[in-house]
mmCIF file of C-alpha atoms and ligand atoms in Angstrom:
data_model
loop_
_atom_site.group_PDB
_atom_site.id
_atom_site.type_symbol
_atom_site.label_atom_id
_atom_site.label_comp_id
_atom_site.label_asym_id
_atom_site.label_seq_id
_atom_site.Cartn_x
_atom_site.Cartn_y
_atom_site.Cartn_z
ATOM 1 C CA MET A 24 -25.675 -5.603 -35.559
ATOM 2 C CA LYS A 25 -22.669 -4.924 -33.359
ATOM 3 C CA GLY A 26 -19.497 -5.647 -35.350
ATOM 4 C CA ASP A 27 -21.056 -4.853 -38.739
ATOM 5 C CA VAL A 28 -18.847 -2.553 -40.745
ATOM 6 C CA LYS A 29 -20.668 0.594 -41.706
ATOM 7 C CA VAL A 30 -18.090 3.337 -41.410
ATOM 8 C CA VAL A 31 -14.483 2.917 -42.565
ATOM 9 C CA LEU A 32 -11.356 5.120 -42.646
ATOM 10 C CA ILE A 33 -8.883 4.095 -45.341
ATOM 11 C CA THR A 34 -5.458 5.704 -45.812
ATOM 12 C CA GLY A 35 -4.037 6.044 -49.276
ATOM 13 C CA GLY A 36 -7.659 6.043 -50.439
ATOM 14 C CA SER A 37 -7.225 8.339 -53.426
ATOM 15 C CA SER A 38 -5.614 5.862 -55.901
ATOM 16 C CA GLY A 39 -4.034 2.484 -56.391
ATOM 17 C CA ILE A 40 -5.023 -0.306 -54.014
ATOM 18 C CA GLY A 41 -6.594 2.097 -51.561
ATOM 19 C CA GLY A 42 -8.636 3.817 -54.284
ATOM 20 C CA ALA A 43 -9.944 0.495 -55.488
ATOM 21 C CA ALA A 44 -10.781 -0.626 -51.917
ATOM 22 C CA ALA A 45 -12.540 2.658 -51.229
ATOM 23 C CA ARG A 46 -14.679 2.344 -54.352
ATOM 24 C CA LEU A 47 -15.572 -1.274 -53.609
ATOM 25 C CA MET A 48 -16.418 -0.510 -49.918
ATOM 26 C CA CYS A 49 -18.614 2.347 -51.025
ATOM 27 C CA ASP A 50 -20.338 0.099 -53.514
ATOM 28 C CA ALA A 51 -20.912 -2.377 -50.752
ATOM 29 C CA GLY A 52 -22.855 0.294 -48.836
ATOM 30 C CA MET A 53 -20.184 1.319 -46.370
ATOM 31 C CA THR A 54 -19.508 4.988 -45.567
ATOM 32 C CA VAL A 55 -15.898 5.584 -46.576
ATOM 33 C CA TYR A 56 -13.498 8.292 -45.426
ATOM 34 C CA ALA A 57 -10.780 8.051 -48.125
ATOM 35 C CA ALA A 58 -7.688 9.816 -46.810
ATOM 36 C CA SER A 59 -4.662 10.970 -48.694
ATOM 37 C CA ARG A 60 -2.298 13.965 -48.851
ATOM 38 C CA SER A 61 -4.084 15.237 -51.937
ATOM 39 C CA GLY A 62 -7.560 14.621 -50.547
ATOM 40 C CA LYS A 63 -8.732 13.475 -53.994
ATOM 41 C CA ALA A 64 -11.677 11.123 -54.362
ATOM 42 C CA PRO A 65 -10.953 7.768 -55.938
ATOM 43 C CA GLU A 66 -11.330 7.846 -59.765
ATOM 44 C CA GLY A 67 -14.923 7.949 -60.897
ATOM 45 C CA TYR A 68 -16.239 8.947 -57.456
ATOM 46 C CA SER A 69 -16.915 12.304 -55.807
ATOM 47 C CA GLU A 70 -17.903 13.558 -52.388
ATOM 48 C CA GLY A 71 -21.278 12.120 -51.430
ATOM 49 C CA LYS A 72 -23.216 10.521 -48.663
ATOM 50 C CA HIS A 73 -21.068 7.401 -48.610
ATOM 51 C CA MET A 74 -17.769 8.731 -50.044
ATOM 52 C CA HIS A 75 -15.826 11.361 -48.101
ATOM 53 C CA PRO A 76 -12.419 12.180 -49.568
ATOM 54 C CA VAL A 77 -10.268 13.779 -46.809
ATOM 55 C CA VAL A 78 -6.890 15.466 -46.678
ATOM 56 C CA MET A 79 -4.766 13.610 -44.135
ATOM 57 C CA ASP A 80 -1.060 12.899 -44.089
ATOM 58 C CA VAL A 81 -0.479 9.755 -42.044
ATOM 59 C CA ASN A 82 2.849 11.243 -40.851
ATOM 60 C CA ASP A 83 0.922 13.972 -39.023
ATOM 61 C CA ALA A 84 -0.596 12.474 -35.863
ATOM 62 C CA THR A 85 -2.623 15.640 -35.190
ATOM 63 C CA ALA A 86 -4.151 15.483 -38.704
ATOM 64 C CA VAL A 87 -5.061 11.798 -38.219
ATOM 65 C CA ALA A 88 -6.657 12.547 -34.816
ATOM 66 C CA THR A 89 -8.602 15.410 -36.402
ATOM 67 C CA VAL A 90 -10.070 13.158 -39.103
ATOM 68 C CA VAL A 91 -10.990 10.458 -36.578
ATOM 69 C CA ASP A 92 -12.759 13.114 -34.410
ATOM 70 C CA ARG A 93 -14.596 14.335 -37.510
ATOM 71 C CA ILE A 94 -15.749 10.834 -38.365
ATOM 72 C CA ILE A 95 -17.103 10.296 -34.809
ATOM 73 C CA SER A 96 -18.866 13.645 -34.783
ATOM 74 C CA GLU A 97 -20.419 13.043 -38.293
ATOM 75 C CA GLN A 98 -21.203 9.325 -38.026
ATOM 76 C CA GLY A 99 -21.175 8.604 -34.296
ATOM 77 C CA ARG A 100 -19.019 5.526 -34.962
ATOM 78 C CA LEU A 101 -15.968 4.106 -36.703
ATOM 79 C CA ASP A 102 -16.093 0.434 -37.441
ATOM 80 C CA ALA A 103 -12.827 -0.185 -39.291
ATOM 81 C CA VAL A 104 -9.528 1.369 -40.381
ATOM 82 C CA VAL A 105 -7.640 0.219 -43.382
ATOM 83 C CA CYS A 106 -3.957 1.252 -43.127
ATOM 84 C CA ASN A 107 -2.840 1.200 -46.737
ATOM 85 C CA ALA A 108 -0.832 4.320 -47.488
ATOM 86 C CA GLY A 109 2.745 3.409 -48.245
ATOM 87 C CA ASN A 110 5.672 3.842 -50.582
ATOM 88 C CA GLY A 111 8.898 2.165 -51.561
ATOM 89 C CA ILE A 112 12.594 3.081 -51.458
ATOM 90 C CA ALA A 113 14.878 0.769 -53.398
ATOM 91 C CA GLY A 114 18.599 0.349 -52.950
ATOM 92 C CA PRO A 115 21.157 -2.139 -51.624
ATOM 93 C CA VAL A 116 21.445 -2.226 -47.838
ATOM 94 C CA GLU A 117 24.976 -0.854 -47.842
ATOM 95 C CA GLU A 118 24.213 2.080 -50.143
ATOM 96 C CA THR A 119 20.982 3.232 -48.546
ATOM 97 C CA SER A 120 21.603 6.173 -46.217
ATOM 98 C CA ILE A 121 20.078 6.243 -42.694
ATOM 99 C CA GLU A 122 17.956 9.207 -43.878
ATOM 100 C CA GLU A 123 16.595 7.077 -46.774
ATOM 101 C CA VAL A 124 15.929 4.165 -44.301
ATOM 102 C CA GLU A 125 14.089 6.546 -42.068
ATOM 103 C CA ALA A 126 12.051 7.895 -44.977
ATOM 104 C CA GLN A 127 11.086 4.314 -45.856
ATOM 105 C CA PHE A 128 9.830 3.713 -42.339
ATOM 106 C CA ARG A 129 8.143 7.143 -41.983
ATOM 107 C CA THR A 130 4.923 6.660 -43.988
ATOM 108 C CA THR A 131 4.928 2.939 -44.443
ATOM 109 C CA PHE A 132 5.534 1.965 -40.783
ATOM 110 C CA TYR A 133 5.153 4.968 -38.468
ATOM 111 C CA GLY A 134 2.216 6.256 -40.537
ATOM 112 C CA VAL A 135 0.449 2.976 -39.880
ATOM 113 C CA VAL A 136 1.254 3.175 -36.153
ATOM 114 C CA LYS A 137 -0.068 6.717 -35.949
ATOM 115 C CA THR A 138 -3.287 5.777 -37.708
ATOM 116 C CA ILE A 139 -3.887 2.717 -35.540
ATOM 117 C CA ASP A 140 -3.101 4.694 -32.368
ATOM 118 C CA ALA A 141 -5.847 7.259 -33.231
ATOM 119 C CA CYS A 142 -8.488 4.511 -33.792
ATOM 120 C CA LEU A 143 -7.799 2.053 -30.952
ATOM 121 C CA PRO A 144 -9.321 4.157 -28.104
ATOM 122 C CA ILE A 145 -12.541 4.532 -30.221
ATOM 123 C CA PHE A 146 -12.650 0.789 -30.979
ATOM 124 C CA ARG A 147 -12.112 -0.117 -27.304
ATOM 125 C CA LYS A 148 -14.841 2.255 -26.197
ATOM 126 C CA GLN A 149 -17.223 0.905 -28.737
ATOM 127 C CA GLY A 150 -16.342 -2.690 -27.882
ATOM 128 C CA HIS A 151 -15.713 -3.419 -31.519
ATOM 129 C CA GLY A 152 -13.506 -2.310 -34.377
ATOM 130 C CA ARG A 153 -11.357 -3.768 -37.165
ATOM 131 C CA VAL A 154 -7.776 -2.986 -38.156
ATOM 132 C CA VAL A 155 -6.714 -4.010 -41.641
ATOM 133 C CA THR A 156 -3.119 -3.356 -42.630
ATOM 134 C CA VAL A 157 -1.663 -3.599 -46.150
ATOM 135 C CA SER A 158 1.568 -5.559 -45.855
ATOM 136 C CA SER A 159 3.100 -7.330 -48.910
ATOM 137 C CA VAL A 160 4.329 -10.699 -50.094
ATOM 138 C CA ALA A 161 7.660 -8.942 -49.683
ATOM 139 C CA ALA A 162 7.168 -9.422 -45.943
ATOM 140 C CA VAL A 163 8.069 -13.102 -46.331
ATOM 141 C CA ALA A 164 10.078 -12.875 -49.586
ATOM 142 C CA PRO A 165 13.290 -10.938 -48.764
ATOM 143 C CA LEU A 166 13.655 -8.712 -51.819
ATOM 144 C CA PRO A 167 17.213 -7.781 -52.664
ATOM 145 C CA TYR A 168 17.650 -4.073 -53.370
ATOM 146 C CA GLN A 169 14.417 -3.535 -51.519
ATOM 147 C CA GLY A 170 15.531 -4.903 -48.232
ATOM 148 C CA PHE A 171 14.214 -2.080 -46.212
ATOM 149 C CA TYR A 172 10.828 -2.237 -47.932
ATOM 150 C CA SER A 173 10.742 -5.969 -47.064
ATOM 151 C CA ALA A 174 11.742 -5.151 -43.483
ATOM 152 C CA VAL A 175 8.932 -2.577 -43.138
ATOM 153 C CA LYS A 176 6.304 -4.976 -44.547
ATOM 154 C CA ALA A 177 7.477 -7.825 -42.294
ATOM 155 C CA GLY A 178 7.190 -5.365 -39.396
ATOM 156 C CA ILE A 179 3.686 -4.457 -40.353
ATOM 157 C CA LEU A 180 2.648 -8.051 -40.666
ATOM 158 C CA ASN A 181 3.970 -9.036 -37.264
ATOM 159 C CA LEU A 182 2.709 -5.845 -35.621
ATOM 160 C CA THR A 183 -0.811 -6.609 -36.902
ATOM 161 C CA LYS A 184 -0.752 -10.154 -35.500
ATOM 162 C CA ALA A 185 0.632 -8.976 -32.138
ATOM 163 C CA LEU A 186 -2.065 -6.325 -32.028
ATOM 164 C CA ALA A 187 -4.716 -8.957 -32.779
ATOM 165 C CA ILE A 188 -3.740 -10.812 -29.650
ATOM 166 C CA GLU A 189 -3.525 -7.687 -27.472
ATOM 167 C CA THR A 190 -6.902 -6.303 -28.492
ATOM 168 C CA LYS A 191 -8.991 -9.461 -28.913
ATOM 169 C CA ASP A 192 -10.614 -9.074 -25.466
ATOM 170 C CA PHE A 193 -11.718 -5.548 -26.385
ATOM 171 C CA GLY A 194 -13.687 -6.920 -29.386
ATOM 172 C CA ILE A 195 -11.113 -5.702 -31.861
ATOM 173 C CA GLN A 196 -10.108 -7.819 -34.875
ATOM 174 C CA CYS A 197 -6.970 -7.376 -36.947
ATOM 175 C CA CYS A 198 -6.001 -8.615 -40.419
ATOM 176 C CA SER A 199 -2.918 -8.017 -42.559
ATOM 177 C CA VAL A 200 -3.424 -8.260 -46.344
ATOM 178 C CA MET A 201 -0.343 -9.259 -48.328
ATOM 179 C CA PRO A 202 -0.573 -8.266 -51.978
ATOM 180 C CA GLY A 203 1.863 -9.630 -54.610
ATOM 181 C CA ASP A 204 2.639 -7.467 -57.652
ATOM 182 C CA VAL A 205 -0.092 -4.914 -58.387
ATOM 183 C CA LYS A 206 -0.197 -2.382 -61.207
ATOM 184 C CA THR A 207 -0.479 1.015 -59.503
ATOM 185 C CA GLY A 208 1.349 4.343 -59.134
ATOM 186 C CA PHE A 209 3.537 2.679 -56.564
ATOM 187 C CA THR A 210 6.104 1.721 -59.201
ATOM 188 C CA ALA A 211 6.586 5.251 -60.561
ATOM 189 C CA ALA A 212 6.612 6.745 -57.055
ATOM 190 C CA ARG A 213 9.394 4.415 -55.876
ATOM 191 C CA LYS A 214 12.566 6.248 -54.996
ATOM 192 C CA VAL A 215 16.053 4.786 -55.503
ATOM 193 C CA ALA A 216 18.825 5.320 -52.956
ATOM 194 C CA VAL A 217 21.120 8.086 -54.255
ATOM 195 C CA LYS A 218 24.415 6.218 -53.771
ATOM 196 C CA ALA A 219 23.096 3.216 -55.745
ATOM 197 C CA GLN A 220 22.477 5.432 -58.779
ATOM 198 C CA ASP A 221 26.166 6.146 -59.112
ATOM 199 C CA ALA A 222 27.733 4.068 -61.882
ATOM 200 C CA ASP A 223 30.811 3.634 -59.672
ATOM 201 C CA SER A 224 28.762 1.872 -56.968
ATOM 202 C CA PRO A 225 29.783 -1.848 -56.680
ATOM 203 C CA TYR A 226 26.010 -2.633 -56.662
ATOM 204 C CA PHE A 227 25.087 -0.353 -59.582
ATOM 205 C CA LEU A 228 24.447 -3.012 -62.294
ATOM 206 C CA LYS A 229 22.851 -5.555 -59.924
ATOM 207 C CA THR A 230 20.508 -2.891 -58.560
ATOM 208 C CA LEU A 231 19.523 -1.856 -62.051
ATOM 209 C CA LYS A 232 18.889 -5.479 -63.028
ATOM 210 C CA GLY A 233 16.911 -6.214 -59.878
ATOM 211 C CA LEU A 234 14.796 -3.079 -60.196
ATOM 212 C CA GLU A 235 14.101 -3.788 -63.869
ATOM 213 C CA ALA A 236 12.807 -7.267 -63.038
ATOM 214 C CA MET A 237 10.687 -5.967 -60.161
ATOM 215 C CA THR A 238 9.278 -3.079 -62.193
ATOM 216 C CA LYS A 239 8.347 -5.520 -64.995
ATOM 217 C CA ASP A 240 6.508 -7.788 -62.478
ATOM 218 C CA GLU A 241 4.608 -4.807 -61.089
ATOM 219 C CA VAL A 242 3.524 -3.238 -64.387
ATOM 220 C CA ASN A 243 2.336 -6.667 -65.503
ATOM 221 C CA GLY A 244 0.761 -7.193 -62.073
ATOM 222 C CA MET A 245 -2.793 -7.614 -60.864
ATOM 223 C CA LYS A 246 -5.433 -4.960 -61.011
ATOM 224 C CA PRO A 247 -5.776 -3.146 -57.591
ATOM 225 C CA GLU A 248 -9.433 -4.249 -57.479
ATOM 226 C CA VAL A 249 -8.182 -7.819 -56.747
ATOM 227 C CA ILE A 250 -6.750 -6.574 -53.455
ATOM 228 C CA GLY A 251 -9.696 -4.211 -52.861
ATOM 229 C CA ARG A 252 -12.063 -7.128 -53.118
ATOM 230 C CA ALA A 253 -9.977 -9.113 -50.664
ATOM 231 C CA ILE A 254 -10.121 -6.219 -48.164
ATOM 232 C CA VAL A 255 -13.951 -5.899 -48.522
ATOM 233 C CA ARG A 256 -14.309 -9.637 -48.100
ATOM 234 C CA GLN A 257 -12.495 -9.530 -44.737
ATOM 235 C CA LEU A 258 -14.520 -6.494 -43.553
ATOM 236 C CA ARG A 259 -17.749 -8.444 -44.282
ATOM 237 C CA ARG A 260 -16.660 -11.654 -42.520
ATOM 238 C CA ARG A 261 -17.857 -12.224 -39.029
ATOM 239 C CA ARG A 262 -14.325 -13.030 -38.016
ATOM 240 C CA MET A 263 -11.442 -11.661 -40.082
ATOM 241 C CA LYS A 264 -8.476 -13.904 -40.811
ATOM 242 C CA PRO A 265 -5.239 -12.683 -39.220
ATOM 243 C CA GLU A 266 -3.447 -12.776 -42.578
ATOM 244 C CA VAL A 267 -4.632 -12.921 -46.199
ATOM 245 C CA THR A 268 -2.611 -13.278 -49.410
ATOM 246 C CA PRO A 269 -4.942 -12.569 -52.344
ATOM 247 C CA THR A 270 -4.933 -15.003 -55.274
ATOM 248 C CA PHE A 271 -4.149 -18.735 -55.178
ATOM 249 C CA ILE A 272 -0.752 -18.344 -56.864
ATOM 250 C CA TYR A 273 0.580 -15.766 -54.344
ATOM 251 C CA SER A 274 -0.776 -17.683 -51.347
ATOM 252 C CA LEU A 275 0.956 -20.808 -52.714
ATOM 253 C CA LEU A 276 4.160 -18.758 -53.068
ATOM 254 C CA VAL A 277 3.916 -17.513 -49.404
ATOM 255 C CA TRP A 278 3.260 -21.120 -48.283
ATOM 256 C CA ALA A 279 6.295 -22.432 -50.178
ATOM 257 C CA ILE A 280 8.588 -19.632 -48.986
ATOM 258 C CA ARG A 281 7.688 -20.444 -45.370
ATOM 259 C CA ARG A 282 8.070 -24.217 -45.791
ATOM 260 C CA PHE A 283 11.107 -24.644 -48.063
ATOM 261 C CA PRO A 284 14.661 -24.446 -46.687
ATOM 262 C CA GLN A 285 15.631 -20.775 -46.533
ATOM 263 C CA SER A 286 18.965 -21.379 -48.405
ATOM 264 C CA PHE A 287 16.898 -22.728 -51.315
ATOM 265 C CA VAL A 288 14.417 -19.792 -51.154
ATOM 266 C CA LEU A 289 17.261 -17.217 -51.132
ATOM 267 C CA ARG A 290 18.915 -18.934 -54.125
ATOM 268 C CA ILE A 291 15.701 -18.749 -56.137
ATOM 269 C CA ILE A 292 15.010 -15.100 -55.179
ATOM 270 C CA GLY A 293 18.641 -14.270 -55.976
ATOM 271 C CA LYS A 294 18.315 -15.825 -59.405
ATOM 272 C CA MET A 295 15.215 -13.769 -60.092
ATOM 273 C CA TYR A 296 16.385 -10.412 -58.939
ATOM 274 C CA SER A 297 20.178 -10.313 -58.500
HETATM 275 N N1 NAP B 311 1.658 -1.954 -55.924
HETATM 276 C C1 NAP B 311 2.114 -3.083 -55.472
HETATM 277 O O1 NAP B 311 2.726 -3.949 -56.267
HETATM 278 C C2 NAP B 311 2.083 -3.416 -53.992
HETATM 279 C C3 NAP B 311 2.374 -4.721 -53.563
HETATM 280 C C4 NAP B 311 2.320 -5.041 -52.243
HETATM 281 C C5 NAP B 311 1.951 -4.052 -51.318
HETATM 282 N N2 NAP B 311 1.650 -2.793 -51.762
HETATM 283 C C6 NAP B 311 1.302 -1.794 -50.711
HETATM 284 O O2 NAP B 311 -0.012 -1.321 -50.986
HETATM 285 C C7 NAP B 311 -0.139 -0.037 -50.415
HETATM 286 C C8 NAP B 311 -0.744 0.892 -51.459
HETATM 287 O O3 NAP B 311 0.147 0.964 -52.526
HETATM 288 P P1 NAP B 311 -0.298 1.293 -54.004
HETATM 289 O O4 NAP B 311 0.363 0.316 -54.826
HETATM 290 O O5 NAP B 311 -1.774 1.481 -54.105
HETATM 291 O O6 NAP B 311 0.441 2.721 -54.243
HETATM 292 P P2 NAP B 311 -0.001 4.040 -54.923
HETATM 293 O O7 NAP B 311 -0.727 3.745 -56.159
HETATM 294 O O8 NAP B 311 1.259 4.840 -55.026
HETATM 295 O O9 NAP B 311 -0.980 4.700 -53.884
HETATM 296 C C9 NAP B 311 -0.529 5.285 -52.687
HETATM 297 C C10 NAP B 311 -1.685 5.985 -51.989
HETATM 298 O O10 NAP B 311 -1.244 6.440 -50.718
HETATM 299 C C11 NAP B 311 -1.384 7.816 -50.622
HETATM 300 N N3 NAP B 311 -0.364 8.338 -49.758
HETATM 301 C C12 NAP B 311 0.950 8.359 -49.977
HETATM 302 N N4 NAP B 311 1.636 8.873 -48.956
HETATM 303 C C13 NAP B 311 0.684 9.243 -48.066
HETATM 304 C C14 NAP B 311 0.739 9.824 -46.734
HETATM 305 N N5 NAP B 311 1.848 10.238 -46.207
HETATM 306 N N6 NAP B 311 -0.469 10.086 -46.124
HETATM 307 C C15 NAP B 311 -1.605 9.689 -46.658
HETATM 308 N N7 NAP B 311 -1.705 9.104 -47.881
HETATM 309 C C16 NAP B 311 -0.559 8.892 -48.525
HETATM 310 C C17 NAP B 311 -1.398 8.381 -52.030
HETATM 311 O O11 NAP B 311 -2.145 9.562 -52.263
HETATM 312 P P3 NAP B 311 -1.428 11.000 -52.086
HETATM 313 O O12 NAP B 311 -0.205 10.969 -52.919
HETATM 314 O O13 NAP B 311 -2.499 11.985 -52.514
HETATM 315 O O14 NAP B 311 -1.104 11.157 -50.603
HETATM 316 C C18 NAP B 311 -2.190 7.221 -52.741
HETATM 317 O O15 NAP B 311 -3.582 7.333 -52.477
HETATM 318 C C19 NAP B 311 1.289 0.409 -49.940
HETATM 319 O O16 NAP B 311 1.363 0.184 -48.565
HETATM 320 C C20 NAP B 311 2.169 -0.568 -50.692
HETATM 321 O O17 NAP B 311 3.384 -0.790 -49.990
HETATM 322 C C21 NAP B 311 1.704 -2.420 -53.037
#
């Protein structure tokens, strides 16, 4: 049936949330192109009829276009793209260099834009297609010492919703998934702004305390399969929701953050992380 999701491209599909989503999509009978810089298959899976691990750096628009062309020539269709690849750079706003800010936006924002750009012409031509982006609860919860990460994820969330409006008449649906804390390689891969690591920095101790608290939350976080299942659920719905926050507790948190006075919200977040 038109609109059924049979062929999916997922970025960051080798491990973590993307790896779990790729496995679950494959198990659900979808043909999955799991893209990453390493090109590794998600754990426990190997190249096969329904699982295609591919080397693709989302920062390289040509590489993304090549993979999309390959999918069309092999499958004759691309039904959905899951823009998941991302990373984190921590540091107080004042002590994060512009190069570090740009690095935060490179993969996690521009990488998403490049991936979406390569898929939209195909989706429009087909008259159907789905865009799923992986944002974060940090999009609505302004995380101190991860302000640029919060900014990127807020950008992704709003971009996805704006895109949903722009592309609706072409038969394209868009959904942003907002995970809370998830136990993945994301925590170990997170970089810290160089200036904030200097013991003379006025933010040194606060950054350390904030990062310790966030790291603890992440290593005790959900399994990536929880988010993978939420992604698959949206891909199987006739109409995707524009925004999804997996688990009741995190959706309640997002609801509360949006409804409570912001001065109160900032006070609570400050007590937790600063
Ligand atoms: N973990 C959390 O608590 C959490 C919470 C909310 C949102 N998120 C978001 O969830 C997404 C996935 O994070 P994760 O926790 O699963 O992280 P992860 O375990 O570090 O996995 C990241 C994945 O992205 C790939 N990747 C990194 N840079 C890439 C690039 N330039 N091009 C293509 N692939 C790239 C990695 O493979 P290679 O290294 O082989 O490229 C890997 O497959 C991110 O957008 C993150 O911001 C995570």
